[in-house]
Structures are given as structure tokens and as C-alpha cells.
Amino acid sequence: MAATNIGVAFTRSHSALSFRPLTKICRLLNNADSSIGVTSSSTRKLVCSTHDIEFGLPNITRLAYTIKSPFSSDPKCSTLLKLCRLSERRQMVTSVDEHEKNCWRCGRQLDLEEELFFCECGVVQEVSDDLTYFELFGFDTKFDIDVEMLSKMYKILQTRLHPDKFTQKSEEEREFSVGQSTLVNRAYKTLSKPLTRGLYLLELQGHAVEEDSMHEYGTDSEFLMQIMDLNERLGEAESVADITSVTNENNAYMEECLSLLSSAFKEDNIDFAKQILIKLQYYTNVDDQIKEKLRKEMDI
Amino acid sequence: MALFRNVRCLKSVVENRTSVALYHKNVIDHYENPRNVGSLDKSDKKVGTGLVGAPACGDVMKLQIKVDDDGKIVDARFKTFGCGSAIASSSLATEWIKGKSVSEAKDIKNTDIAKELCLPPVKLHCSMLAEDAIKAALKDYRIKNQDDMEDKEAAEG
């Protein structure tokens, strides 16, 4: 129940920096009205126990509005509402949310949900390097994302951010557009593929696959034999039909990994997710070799 | 179309060149002329097989040794599917263990391999993989011949 607990719960699994504003909100809430209990049920969620409601990402603007609409008539929410109003008048901005940003050109405060890349005035903004790749595209930090949506957003952003569009603009704008476009590229590349997305998610949660972890994760000889066999058969394949047979088998393994991975992340079974991702890495390497081999076949 | 194809070939040549240029000449030597590639008969009692994988990059390495009655490694083979450094590390490993006794081979350290190939820090795990492969092959040989060794010791004792 205490504000400090929330802070600990959040910072344990995520970077302390991203959640500092949340701790401050909690402290303010608890100090202002003890009848309002705020606790965390799971990471990334803020739960108001007296009202049985949850709030998503700790973005103060969004948080404030979420509370305001359905509970405005509830007297118990008076403190929250007061905070919302204060927030609206932007008197809390500096004290609560360190992530608030103003447009470097016109000075207007940015709505970070809508204006992460461009201010309403049309000017490209500085790179927000404190956001995760998920946050950058407005996704929840979860394994299952709408990849189609991701691609759409990526294409729109890259069209708008392309450095060619800034050749006539100021030096700052050119610099910012390059930074934003590089970041968007990197984020898209990471999120678009399940393997890299999963590995990134592990990294965010402090469980990255270390290079020297072979003693921990490299001993399943039956599995390694299977990988060896796939590679050898591919190496010896002389016709497209031979390659196709390896491809089909490898694809089936990858499919299996993907469905296991999705449920492992859903169940928050990090260690299992890690094991599956490691397997997927091997199958992906085989897949790369298949593509390379097919490309060579085409060239000949 | 022909023009496109040429452009594509040219592109792949350029790509290959840049990727190889990042490696040290010792790595390239082993990568281009790998020593002792192949397999030994796994079911042979005198053959020890080590199969290891690198979880972070998905490289897989098989290293086999053939040991004579005096405990000397008379043949070694490897098959590695992975980056140039991993291939070079295992190639060098087979070269080094050939002619050594089982106990001498055990002392080969990944740092020696890394030093010989001038591996950069990000590729150190490739040499660790080769050391693990040697150890795994030796272990496999030892397990296969455990009974004989005990008999021998008993006879000597």
C-alpha cells in the first residue's frame, strides 16, 4: 500500500529512471488522501484498490484523464481529480513528470502520445532515447504485438522522417530527423521479428542471453544433433527439392517455437521463454543459410 | 535483367569482401583453408565426439578425436556451422590437439586460441566454444573407455 513499495516493485524489473515519475505520483496520492490506496498488481500497472481500477503506462497526462472520465462524480476521487486539474494547468509538470517535453522551436508542451516525433507546429523533435522500442511505437511492453500495425506506422514515420525531406531545413532539424529516423529503423528492425523482439524483451527485463552462457544453456546434445543434422543436410543438398525438404522441416520447428514463445511470455515464464529463444536463434541461423543457398542457386 | 543480375553479383562480392576484411589474417587463413574438416565414426570406441553450441549466436560446433592405445590423439575432425571466428577456432583446435596426449589436450585454453587468431573481445566466446568442444570430446572418449581404463589401472595396481 505504501508509496515506497510501489516504487520498489516497479524499479525491480524496469529501469529506475522510467518509473521515477510514478513513484512521485504515488507519494503525492498517499500524502494527499490516505483513503485512496494505490498499489501495483503487476509491473507497468497502477492499481487503485478502493475503486478496483487499473491504469496503464505511467504517463501522467493519460493517467489523469483515465481517472477523470468515469469517476468524476465519486467524492473519494477528489484528490485524484485535484491532481488532474493541477496537471491540466501544468503546474505539476515539473514536479511530477520528468518525461514531459516542450517543443524546442515553439516552446509548446508536447503531448507525448501524439507528438513524439513532430510538434503540432510541424517541427521535428529531438530523439526520445529514454523510451523503449515498444513505447516508441505506442505498444504495451508485451511479446504479442500487432505486427501489421507496426509496419504501417513504420512506413508512415519513415516517409515523414526521411532525411531527403529535410534538405532545405535548418541544421537542427536535419540532425533530429536523422536521429529519429535511425531510432525508428532500429526499433522496427528489433520489433518486427519475433526472435529479436523476444531477445529485446528479455534484455529489458534484465535476463539477456549472455555470450558465455553455454554452460547454462548449451548442453542439450539431442537438440544440437538436430541442428547439426539440418545444417549438414542443407550443406549436402544438391537440388531445390533437397533444400525445400530441409526448409519445410526447419519452418515447422520455428513455428513450434513461436507458439511456445507467445504462451511463455503470456504466462510470464521468463526462463522458458529464454530457452525457446535460444532454440529459435539456431533455427533462424539455419533459415539464413537456406536463404543464402537459394540465392546462390538462383544466381547460377 | 542481365544488368540487374550483374549489379546483384557485384553487390554480393562487395559485401563478402567487407565482411572478410573485418577478420584478422590468421582467422581468414583458417576460414579459407580449414584444417581437418569432416567426421569420424561416432560409434567407434576410440573416437570421442564433442558437440557444443553458443546460445547467444546460435553457432554449433562438432569436434571429434581418435585416440590410439597409448592415449595419443592420432586424428581430429571438426564441423562448425557459424561465423568465421568459430570455424577458425575449431580448425586451429583440431590442428593443435593432433599428436597430443589426452592429458595434454585437456590443457588447451581458449585464451591461447584467441591469442593465436587475434580474436577481438566480441569474438572471444568462439574460442571458448572450441575449448568446450575439446573438453566435451575428451569426456565422451573417457566415458566410452571407462571400463578399459579401470581394468588397466587394476592390472597395473
Short mmCIF file of C-alpha atoms in Angstrom, two decimals:
data_model
loop_
_atom_site.label_atom_id
_atom_site.label_comp_id
_atom_site.label_asym_id
_atom_site.label_seq_id
_atom_site.Cartn_x
_atom_site.Cartn_y
_atom_site.Cartn_z
CA MET A 1 0.00 0.00 0.00
CA ALA A 2 2.76 2.42 0.81
CA ALA A 3 4.15 4.54 -1.97
CA THR A 4 7.65 3.31 -1.42
CA ASN A 5 6.58 -0.27 -2.05
CA ILE A 6 5.24 0.67 -5.41
CA GLY A 7 8.47 2.31 -6.29
CA VAL A 8 10.41 -0.80 -5.42
CA ALA A 9 8.03 -3.10 -7.23
CA PHE A 10 8.37 -1.11 -10.38
CA THR A 11 12.04 -0.41 -10.31
CA ARG A 12 12.97 -4.01 -9.65
CA SER A 13 12.01 -5.17 -13.10
CA HIS A 14 12.38 -1.99 -15.07
CA SER A 15 14.87 0.77 -15.25
CA ALA A 16 14.54 3.07 -12.30
CA LEU A 17 14.63 6.11 -14.48
CA SER A 18 11.49 5.37 -16.48
CA PHE A 19 9.36 4.94 -13.41
CA ARG A 20 10.54 7.70 -11.20
CA PRO A 21 7.55 9.89 -12.07
CA LEU A 22 5.23 7.13 -11.00
CA THR A 23 6.72 6.93 -7.54
CA LYS A 24 6.22 10.61 -7.22
CA ILE A 25 2.58 10.34 -8.22
CA CYS A 26 2.05 7.60 -5.69
CA ARG A 27 3.68 9.61 -2.96
CA LEU A 28 1.52 12.58 -3.77
CA LEU A 29 -1.62 10.45 -3.78
CA ASN A 30 -0.86 8.84 -0.48
CA ASN A 31 0.13 12.05 1.21
CA ALA A 32 -2.85 13.92 -0.05
CA ASP A 33 -5.58 11.47 0.92
CA SER A 34 -4.93 8.34 2.90
CA SER A 35 -8.27 6.82 1.90
CA ILE A 36 -7.01 6.28 -1.59
CA GLY A 37 -4.93 3.18 -1.77
CA VAL A 38 -2.61 2.75 -4.63
CA THR A 39 -0.83 -0.49 -5.17
CA SER A 40 0.71 -2.39 -8.02
CA SER A 41 -0.74 -5.68 -9.15
CA SER A 42 1.76 -6.37 -11.86
CA THR A 43 4.57 -4.45 -13.44
CA ARG A 44 3.58 -1.48 -15.52
CA LYS A 45 0.19 -1.16 -13.91
CA LEU A 46 -1.03 1.20 -11.30
CA VAL A 47 -4.00 -0.07 -9.34
CA CYS A 48 -6.35 1.95 -7.22
CA SER A 49 -7.60 -0.63 -4.74
CA THR A 50 -10.51 1.33 -3.33
CA HIS A 51 -12.07 1.63 -6.76
CA ASP A 52 -10.82 -1.54 -8.31
CA ILE A 53 -9.47 0.27 -11.30
CA GLU A 54 -6.22 -0.02 -13.17
CA PHE A 55 -4.17 2.43 -15.12
CA GLY A 56 -1.76 1.65 -17.88
CA LEU A 57 1.59 3.22 -18.60
CA PRO A 58 2.68 5.87 -16.16
CA ASN A 59 2.11 8.79 -18.41
CA ILE A 60 0.74 11.49 -16.15
CA THR A 61 -1.45 13.07 -18.80
CA ARG A 62 -3.07 9.82 -19.76
CA LEU A 63 -3.33 8.68 -16.17
CA ALA A 64 -5.09 11.86 -15.19
CA TYR A 65 -7.61 11.64 -17.99
CA THR A 66 -8.36 8.00 -17.38
CA ILE A 67 -9.32 8.72 -13.83
CA LYS A 68 -11.27 11.80 -14.66
CA SER A 69 -13.83 10.46 -17.08
CA PRO A 70 -15.56 7.55 -15.33
CA PHE A 71 -15.11 8.59 -11.73
CA SER A 72 -15.66 12.31 -11.73
CA SER A 73 -18.78 12.03 -9.58
CA ASP A 74 -17.12 9.88 -6.89
CA PRO A 75 -16.19 12.05 -3.89
CA LYS A 76 -13.42 9.63 -2.96
CA CYS A 77 -11.66 10.59 -6.12
CA SER A 78 -11.45 14.22 -5.16
CA THR A 79 -7.73 14.09 -4.62
CA LEU A 80 -7.12 12.36 -7.88
CA LEU A 81 -9.30 14.90 -9.61
CA LYS A 82 -7.46 17.71 -7.95
CA LEU A 83 -4.28 16.25 -9.28
CA CYS A 84 -5.81 16.01 -12.71
CA ARG A 85 -6.83 19.63 -12.67
CA LEU A 86 -3.43 20.64 -11.43
CA SER A 87 -1.92 18.61 -14.17
CA GLU A 88 -4.17 20.28 -16.69
CA ARG A 89 -2.94 23.63 -15.59
CA ARG A 90 0.55 22.17 -15.95
CA GLN A 91 1.58 23.26 -12.51
CA MET A 92 2.63 19.72 -11.71
CA VAL A 93 4.55 19.15 -14.85
CA THR A 94 7.95 19.88 -13.49
CA SER A 95 7.38 18.31 -10.11
CA VAL A 96 5.75 15.07 -11.24
CA ASP A 97 6.66 14.01 -14.72
CA GLU A 98 10.26 14.29 -15.75
CA HIS A 99 9.33 12.98 -19.16
CA GLU A 100 7.31 16.00 -20.15
CA LYS A 101 8.85 17.79 -23.07
CA ASN A 102 8.44 21.07 -24.79
CA CYS A 103 8.90 21.78 -28.45
CA TRP A 104 12.41 23.09 -28.93
CA ARG A 105 11.19 25.58 -31.53
CA CYS A 106 7.84 26.96 -30.41
CA GLY A 107 8.12 26.06 -26.71
CA ARG A 108 4.68 24.47 -26.56
CA GLN A 109 4.35 21.48 -24.24
CA LEU A 110 4.17 18.29 -26.28
CA ASP A 111 1.52 15.61 -25.96
CA LEU A 112 3.95 12.68 -25.99
CA GLU A 113 1.27 10.30 -27.21
CA GLU A 114 0.65 12.28 -30.34
CA GLU A 115 3.71 14.43 -30.76
CA LEU A 116 6.65 12.18 -30.07
CA PHE A 117 8.21 12.89 -33.43
CA PHE A 118 6.67 16.14 -34.58
CA CYS A 119 5.23 19.11 -32.73
CA GLU A 120 1.87 20.43 -33.87
CA CYS A 121 3.80 23.34 -35.33
CA GLY A 122 5.30 20.89 -37.80
CA VAL A 123 8.83 20.83 -36.49
CA VAL A 124 10.68 17.55 -35.96
CA GLN A 125 11.59 16.87 -32.33
CA GLU A 126 14.70 15.66 -30.58
CA VAL A 127 15.11 11.90 -30.15
CA SER A 128 13.49 10.48 -27.01
CA ASP A 129 16.15 7.99 -26.08
CA ASP A 130 14.59 7.24 -22.70
CA LEU A 131 11.77 5.27 -24.32
CA THR A 132 11.79 1.57 -25.05
CA TYR A 133 11.19 0.47 -28.64
CA PHE A 134 7.72 -0.66 -27.59
CA GLU A 135 6.89 2.74 -26.13
CA LEU A 136 8.25 4.45 -29.21
CA PHE A 137 5.53 2.81 -31.30
CA GLY A 138 2.92 3.15 -28.55
CA PHE A 139 2.74 -0.57 -27.80
CA ASP A 140 2.43 -2.20 -24.42
CA THR A 141 5.68 -3.90 -23.43
CA LYS A 142 4.45 -7.37 -24.40
CA PHE A 143 5.65 -10.06 -26.77
CA ASP A 144 2.47 -10.24 -28.81
CA ILE A 145 2.16 -7.06 -30.83
CA ASP A 146 0.21 -6.15 -33.94
CA VAL A 147 2.99 -6.52 -36.50
CA GLU A 148 0.81 -5.25 -39.31
CA MET A 149 0.14 -2.09 -37.34
CA LEU A 150 3.86 -1.81 -36.63
CA SER A 151 4.68 -1.96 -40.33
CA LYS A 152 2.05 0.63 -41.16
CA MET A 153 3.34 3.01 -38.51
CA TYR A 154 6.89 2.41 -39.57
CA LYS A 155 6.17 3.25 -43.19
CA ILE A 156 4.31 6.44 -42.30
CA LEU A 157 7.05 7.53 -39.91
CA GLN A 158 9.87 6.78 -42.31
CA THR A 159 8.16 8.73 -45.05
CA ARG A 160 7.76 11.73 -42.78
CA LEU A 161 11.21 11.44 -41.21
CA HIS A 162 13.22 10.69 -44.31
CA PRO A 163 16.31 12.91 -44.40
CA ASP A 164 15.51 13.87 -48.00
CA LYS A 165 12.57 15.86 -46.67
CA PHE A 166 14.88 17.97 -44.55
CA THR A 167 17.49 19.06 -47.04
CA GLN A 168 16.04 22.58 -47.13
CA LYS A 169 15.54 22.76 -43.36
CA SER A 170 17.76 24.05 -40.55
CA GLU A 171 20.77 22.14 -39.28
CA GLU A 172 18.98 21.14 -36.05
CA GLU A 173 16.03 19.75 -37.94
CA ARG A 174 18.33 17.79 -40.24
CA GLU A 175 20.17 16.39 -37.26
CA PHE A 176 16.98 15.48 -35.36
CA SER A 177 15.40 13.85 -38.40
CA VAL A 178 18.45 11.64 -38.90
CA GLY A 179 18.41 10.69 -35.21
CA GLN A 180 14.68 9.94 -35.21
CA SER A 181 14.82 8.01 -38.44
CA THR A 182 17.76 5.89 -37.21
CA LEU A 183 15.97 5.16 -33.94
CA VAL A 184 12.72 4.25 -35.70
CA ASN A 185 14.66 1.96 -38.04
CA ARG A 186 16.40 0.20 -35.19
CA ALA A 187 13.18 -0.14 -33.21
CA TYR A 188 11.31 -1.50 -36.21
CA LYS A 189 14.05 -3.98 -37.05
CA THR A 190 14.03 -5.24 -33.46
CA LEU A 191 10.26 -5.46 -33.03
CA SER A 192 9.29 -6.79 -36.45
CA LYS A 193 10.93 -10.19 -35.96
CA PRO A 194 9.83 -12.49 -33.11
CA LEU A 195 13.41 -13.56 -32.33
CA THR A 196 14.82 -10.07 -31.92
CA ARG A 197 11.65 -8.84 -30.24
CA GLY A 198 11.81 -11.66 -27.70
CA LEU A 199 15.51 -11.15 -27.04
CA TYR A 200 14.92 -7.43 -26.59
CA LEU A 201 12.10 -8.11 -24.15
CA LEU A 202 14.40 -10.39 -22.13
CA GLU A 203 17.03 -7.67 -22.14
CA LEU A 204 14.52 -5.10 -20.86
CA GLN A 205 13.64 -7.44 -18.02
CA GLY A 206 17.29 -7.98 -17.14
CA HIS A 207 17.52 -11.53 -18.50
CA ALA A 208 19.58 -11.03 -21.65
CA VAL A 209 21.14 -14.12 -23.21
CA GLU A 210 24.80 -13.79 -22.30
CA GLU A 211 27.56 -14.83 -24.68
CA ASP A 212 29.24 -17.04 -22.14
CA SER A 213 26.07 -18.82 -21.03
CA MET A 214 26.90 -22.02 -22.94
CA HIS A 215 27.39 -23.99 -19.76
CA GLU A 216 23.94 -23.00 -18.65
CA TYR A 217 22.07 -23.33 -21.93
CA GLY A 218 24.29 -25.20 -24.37
CA THR A 219 24.22 -28.78 -23.23
CA ASP A 220 21.14 -30.35 -24.77
CA SER A 221 23.01 -32.68 -27.11
CA GLU A 222 19.89 -34.13 -28.72
CA PHE A 223 18.85 -30.67 -29.80
CA LEU A 224 22.35 -29.77 -31.02
CA MET A 225 22.42 -33.00 -33.01
CA GLN A 226 19.21 -31.99 -34.72
CA ILE A 227 20.69 -28.60 -35.63
CA MET A 228 23.87 -30.26 -36.87
CA ASP A 229 21.78 -32.62 -38.98
CA LEU A 230 19.74 -29.80 -40.53
CA ASN A 231 22.93 -27.91 -41.36
CA GLU A 232 24.65 -30.96 -42.80
CA ARG A 233 21.68 -31.90 -44.93
CA LEU A 234 21.46 -28.36 -46.20
CA GLY A 235 25.16 -28.34 -47.00
CA GLU A 236 24.84 -31.56 -48.96
CA ALA A 237 21.61 -30.54 -50.71
CA GLU A 238 22.12 -30.52 -54.46
CA SER A 239 18.70 -29.63 -55.78
CA VAL A 240 15.99 -27.15 -54.91
CA ALA A 241 13.86 -30.14 -53.85
CA ASP A 242 16.52 -31.15 -51.29
CA ILE A 243 16.64 -27.62 -49.96
CA THR A 244 12.84 -27.49 -49.77
CA SER A 245 12.74 -30.59 -47.62
CA VAL A 246 15.14 -29.02 -45.09
CA THR A 247 13.22 -25.75 -45.29
CA ASN A 248 9.89 -27.40 -44.51
CA GLU A 249 11.30 -29.21 -41.51
CA ASN A 250 13.06 -26.12 -40.20
CA ASN A 251 9.96 -23.97 -40.69
CA ALA A 252 7.91 -26.44 -38.67
CA TYR A 253 10.39 -26.18 -35.79
CA MET A 254 10.31 -22.39 -35.98
CA GLU A 255 6.50 -22.34 -35.94
CA GLU A 256 6.50 -24.53 -32.87
CA CYS A 257 8.97 -22.21 -31.15
CA LEU A 258 6.84 -19.16 -31.94
CA SER A 259 3.68 -20.56 -30.42
CA LEU A 260 5.55 -21.75 -27.32
CA LEU A 261 7.23 -18.37 -27.05
CA SER A 262 3.99 -16.45 -27.16
CA SER A 263 2.48 -18.51 -24.35
CA ALA A 264 5.69 -18.43 -22.30
CA PHE A 265 5.68 -14.64 -22.34
CA LYS A 266 1.96 -14.54 -21.63
CA GLU A 267 2.49 -16.70 -18.57
CA ASP A 268 5.50 -14.61 -17.60
CA ASN A 269 7.65 -17.74 -17.69
CA ILE A 270 10.87 -15.92 -18.46
CA ASP A 271 13.24 -18.85 -18.15
CA PHE A 272 11.23 -20.97 -20.55
CA ALA A 273 10.95 -18.04 -22.96
CA LYS A 274 14.71 -17.75 -22.82
CA GLN A 275 15.23 -21.42 -23.63
CA ILE A 276 12.86 -21.21 -26.59
CA LEU A 277 14.50 -18.04 -27.88
CA ILE A 278 17.89 -19.73 -27.80
CA LYS A 279 16.49 -22.61 -29.88
CA LEU A 280 14.85 -20.14 -32.23
CA GLN A 281 18.24 -18.49 -32.73
CA TYR A 282 19.69 -21.79 -34.01
CA TYR A 283 16.74 -22.42 -36.34
CA THR A 284 16.96 -18.84 -37.58
CA ASN A 285 20.62 -19.37 -38.44
CA VAL A 286 19.64 -22.44 -40.44
CA ASP A 287 16.96 -20.35 -42.12
CA ASP A 288 19.52 -17.70 -43.06
CA GLN A 289 21.71 -20.40 -44.57
CA ILE A 290 18.74 -21.73 -46.54
CA LYS A 291 18.05 -18.28 -47.97
CA GLU A 292 21.72 -17.80 -48.81
CA LYS A 293 21.83 -21.15 -50.56
CA LEU A 294 18.66 -20.47 -52.52
CA ARG A 295 20.02 -17.10 -53.58
CA LYS A 296 23.15 -18.78 -54.89
CA GLU A 297 21.05 -21.36 -56.75
CA MET A 298 19.14 -18.53 -58.42
CA ASP A 299 22.32 -16.72 -59.41
CA ILE A 300 23.73 -19.78 -61.11
CA MET B 1 17.55 -8.19 -66.49
CA ALA B 2 21.15 -9.13 -67.20
CA LEU B 3 22.19 -5.74 -65.97
CA PHE B 4 20.30 -6.24 -62.75
CA ARG B 5 21.85 -9.59 -62.21
CA ASN B 6 25.32 -8.11 -62.67
CA VAL B 7 24.62 -5.40 -60.19
CA ARG B 8 23.45 -8.01 -57.71
CA CYS B 9 26.56 -10.17 -58.18
CA LEU B 10 28.75 -7.13 -57.76
CA LYS B 11 26.91 -6.25 -54.60
CA SER B 12 27.42 -9.66 -53.07
CA VAL B 13 31.13 -9.55 -53.93
CA VAL B 14 31.47 -6.22 -52.20
CA GLU B 15 29.55 -7.49 -49.17
CA ASN B 16 31.73 -10.55 -48.91
CA ARG B 17 34.84 -8.50 -49.13
CA THR B 18 33.84 -6.15 -46.35
CA SER B 19 32.76 -8.95 -44.05
CA VAL B 20 36.03 -10.81 -44.54
CA ALA B 21 38.10 -7.67 -44.17
CA LEU B 22 36.92 -7.40 -40.57
CA TYR B 23 38.75 -10.58 -39.63
CA HIS B 24 42.43 -10.95 -38.82
CA LYS B 25 44.57 -12.71 -41.42
CA ASN B 26 45.05 -15.74 -39.15
CA VAL B 27 41.29 -16.18 -38.98
CA ILE B 28 40.93 -15.79 -42.74
CA ASP B 29 43.65 -18.40 -43.30
CA HIS B 30 41.77 -21.00 -41.26
CA TYR B 31 38.43 -19.88 -42.65
CA GLU B 32 39.51 -20.20 -46.26
CA ASN B 33 41.61 -23.33 -45.78
CA PRO B 34 40.04 -25.05 -42.81
CA ARG B 35 42.10 -27.97 -41.49
CA ASN B 36 40.58 -31.34 -40.65
CA VAL B 37 37.01 -30.71 -41.75
CA GLY B 38 34.83 -33.79 -41.62
CA SER B 39 33.59 -36.55 -39.39
CA LEU B 40 34.94 -39.66 -37.71
CA ASP B 41 32.89 -42.75 -36.99
CA LYS B 42 30.91 -41.81 -33.93
CA SER B 43 30.28 -45.40 -32.91
CA ASP B 44 34.00 -46.24 -32.87
CA LYS B 45 35.08 -46.79 -29.29
CA LYS B 46 38.35 -44.98 -29.96
CA VAL B 47 36.51 -41.86 -31.14
CA GLY B 48 35.36 -39.14 -28.78
CA THR B 49 32.72 -36.68 -30.01
CA GLY B 50 32.07 -33.24 -28.60
CA LEU B 51 29.01 -31.29 -29.67
CA VAL B 52 28.56 -27.77 -28.35
CA GLY B 53 26.52 -24.70 -29.14
CA ALA B 54 26.73 -20.98 -28.45
CA PRO B 55 23.35 -19.81 -27.11
CA ALA B 56 23.87 -16.14 -27.85
CA CYS B 57 24.64 -16.54 -31.56
CA GLY B 58 23.37 -20.00 -32.44
CA ASP B 59 26.71 -21.35 -33.68
CA VAL B 60 27.08 -25.11 -33.47
CA MET B 61 30.38 -26.99 -33.36
CA LYS B 62 31.23 -30.68 -33.55
CA LEU B 63 34.76 -31.80 -32.71
CA GLN B 64 35.94 -35.41 -32.81
CA ILE B 65 39.16 -37.08 -31.71
CA LYS B 66 40.57 -40.50 -32.41
CA VAL B 67 42.80 -41.86 -29.69
CA ASP B 68 45.27 -44.76 -30.02
CA ASP B 69 46.06 -47.38 -27.37
CA ASP B 70 48.74 -45.18 -25.81
CA GLY B 71 46.31 -42.37 -25.19
CA LYS B 72 47.64 -40.24 -28.04
CA ILE B 73 45.28 -38.28 -30.28
CA VAL B 74 46.05 -39.55 -33.77
CA ASP B 75 43.27 -37.83 -35.65
CA ALA B 76 40.89 -34.93 -35.14
CA ARG B 77 37.99 -33.60 -37.20
CA PHE B 78 35.51 -30.79 -36.90
CA LYS B 79 32.35 -29.45 -38.42
CA THR B 80 31.25 -25.97 -37.45
CA PHE B 81 28.24 -24.01 -38.61
CA GLY B 82 28.74 -20.44 -37.55
CA CYS B 83 30.82 -17.34 -38.04
CA GLY B 84 34.37 -17.18 -39.39
CA SER B 85 35.88 -16.95 -35.91
CA ALA B 86 34.08 -20.09 -34.75
CA ILE B 87 35.24 -22.01 -37.82
CA ALA B 88 38.81 -20.77 -37.41
CA SER B 89 38.81 -21.56 -33.67
CA SER B 90 37.73 -25.15 -34.22
CA SER B 91 40.08 -25.61 -37.17
CA LEU B 92 43.00 -24.42 -35.06
CA ALA B 93 41.86 -26.59 -32.15
CA THR B 94 41.98 -29.76 -34.28
CA GLU B 95 45.41 -28.78 -35.57
CA TRP B 96 46.73 -28.31 -32.04
CA ILE B 97 45.34 -31.45 -30.44
CA LYS B 98 46.56 -33.80 -33.15
CA GLY B 99 49.60 -35.65 -31.85
CA LYS B 100 49.00 -34.57 -28.27
CA SER B 101 48.17 -36.97 -25.47
CA VAL B 102 44.71 -36.89 -23.95
CA SER B 103 46.00 -35.17 -20.83
CA GLU B 104 47.95 -32.55 -22.83
CA ALA B 105 44.90 -31.74 -24.95
CA LYS B 106 42.93 -31.06 -21.79
CA ASP B 107 45.20 -28.12 -21.02
CA ILE B 108 44.48 -26.16 -24.18
CA LYS B 109 42.92 -22.87 -23.12
CA ASN B 110 40.55 -20.67 -25.05
CA THR B 111 42.85 -17.74 -24.37
CA ASP B 112 45.63 -19.47 -26.36
CA ILE B 113 43.28 -19.94 -29.30
CA ALA B 114 42.06 -16.36 -29.08
CA LYS B 115 45.64 -15.08 -28.93
CA GLU B 116 46.77 -17.11 -31.93
CA LEU B 117 43.82 -15.90 -34.01
CA CYS B 118 43.91 -12.34 -32.61
CA LEU B 119 40.20 -12.53 -31.86
CA PRO B 120 38.56 -9.27 -30.78
CA PRO B 121 36.70 -9.24 -27.43
CA VAL B 122 33.29 -9.73 -29.09
CA LYS B 123 34.53 -12.98 -30.62
CA LEU B 124 36.15 -14.45 -27.52
CA HIS B 125 33.16 -16.73 -27.00
CA CYS B 126 34.06 -18.51 -30.27
CA SER B 127 37.36 -19.65 -28.74
CA MET B 128 35.50 -20.62 -25.55
CA LEU B 129 33.26 -22.76 -27.70
CA ALA B 130 36.31 -24.51 -29.20
CA GLU B 131 37.74 -25.19 -25.74
CA ASP B 132 34.38 -26.58 -24.65
CA ALA B 133 34.29 -28.77 -27.75
CA ILE B 134 37.72 -30.27 -26.95
CA LYS B 135 36.65 -30.91 -23.36
CA ALA B 136 33.38 -32.48 -24.48
CA ALA B 137 35.18 -34.78 -26.94
CA LEU B 138 37.67 -35.86 -24.28
CA LYS B 139 34.84 -36.51 -21.85
CA ASP B 140 32.94 -38.58 -24.39
CA TYR B 141 36.08 -40.64 -25.06
CA ARG B 142 36.68 -41.11 -21.34
CA ILE B 143 33.12 -42.29 -20.69
CA LYS B 144 33.28 -44.71 -23.62
CA ASN B 145 36.55 -46.22 -22.37
CA GLN B 146 35.93 -46.02 -18.65
CA ASP B 147 35.78 -49.78 -18.14
CA ASP B 148 39.04 -50.36 -20.02
CA MET B 149 40.81 -47.67 -18.04
CA GLU B 150 39.66 -49.17 -14.78
CA ASP B 151 40.81 -52.62 -15.93
CA LYS B 152 44.15 -51.19 -16.90
CA GLU B 153 44.54 -49.44 -13.57
CA ALA B 154 43.54 -52.58 -11.73
CA ALA B 155 46.06 -54.61 -13.73
CA GLU B 156 48.79 -52.05 -13.05
CA GLY B 157 47.80 -51.77 -9.37
#
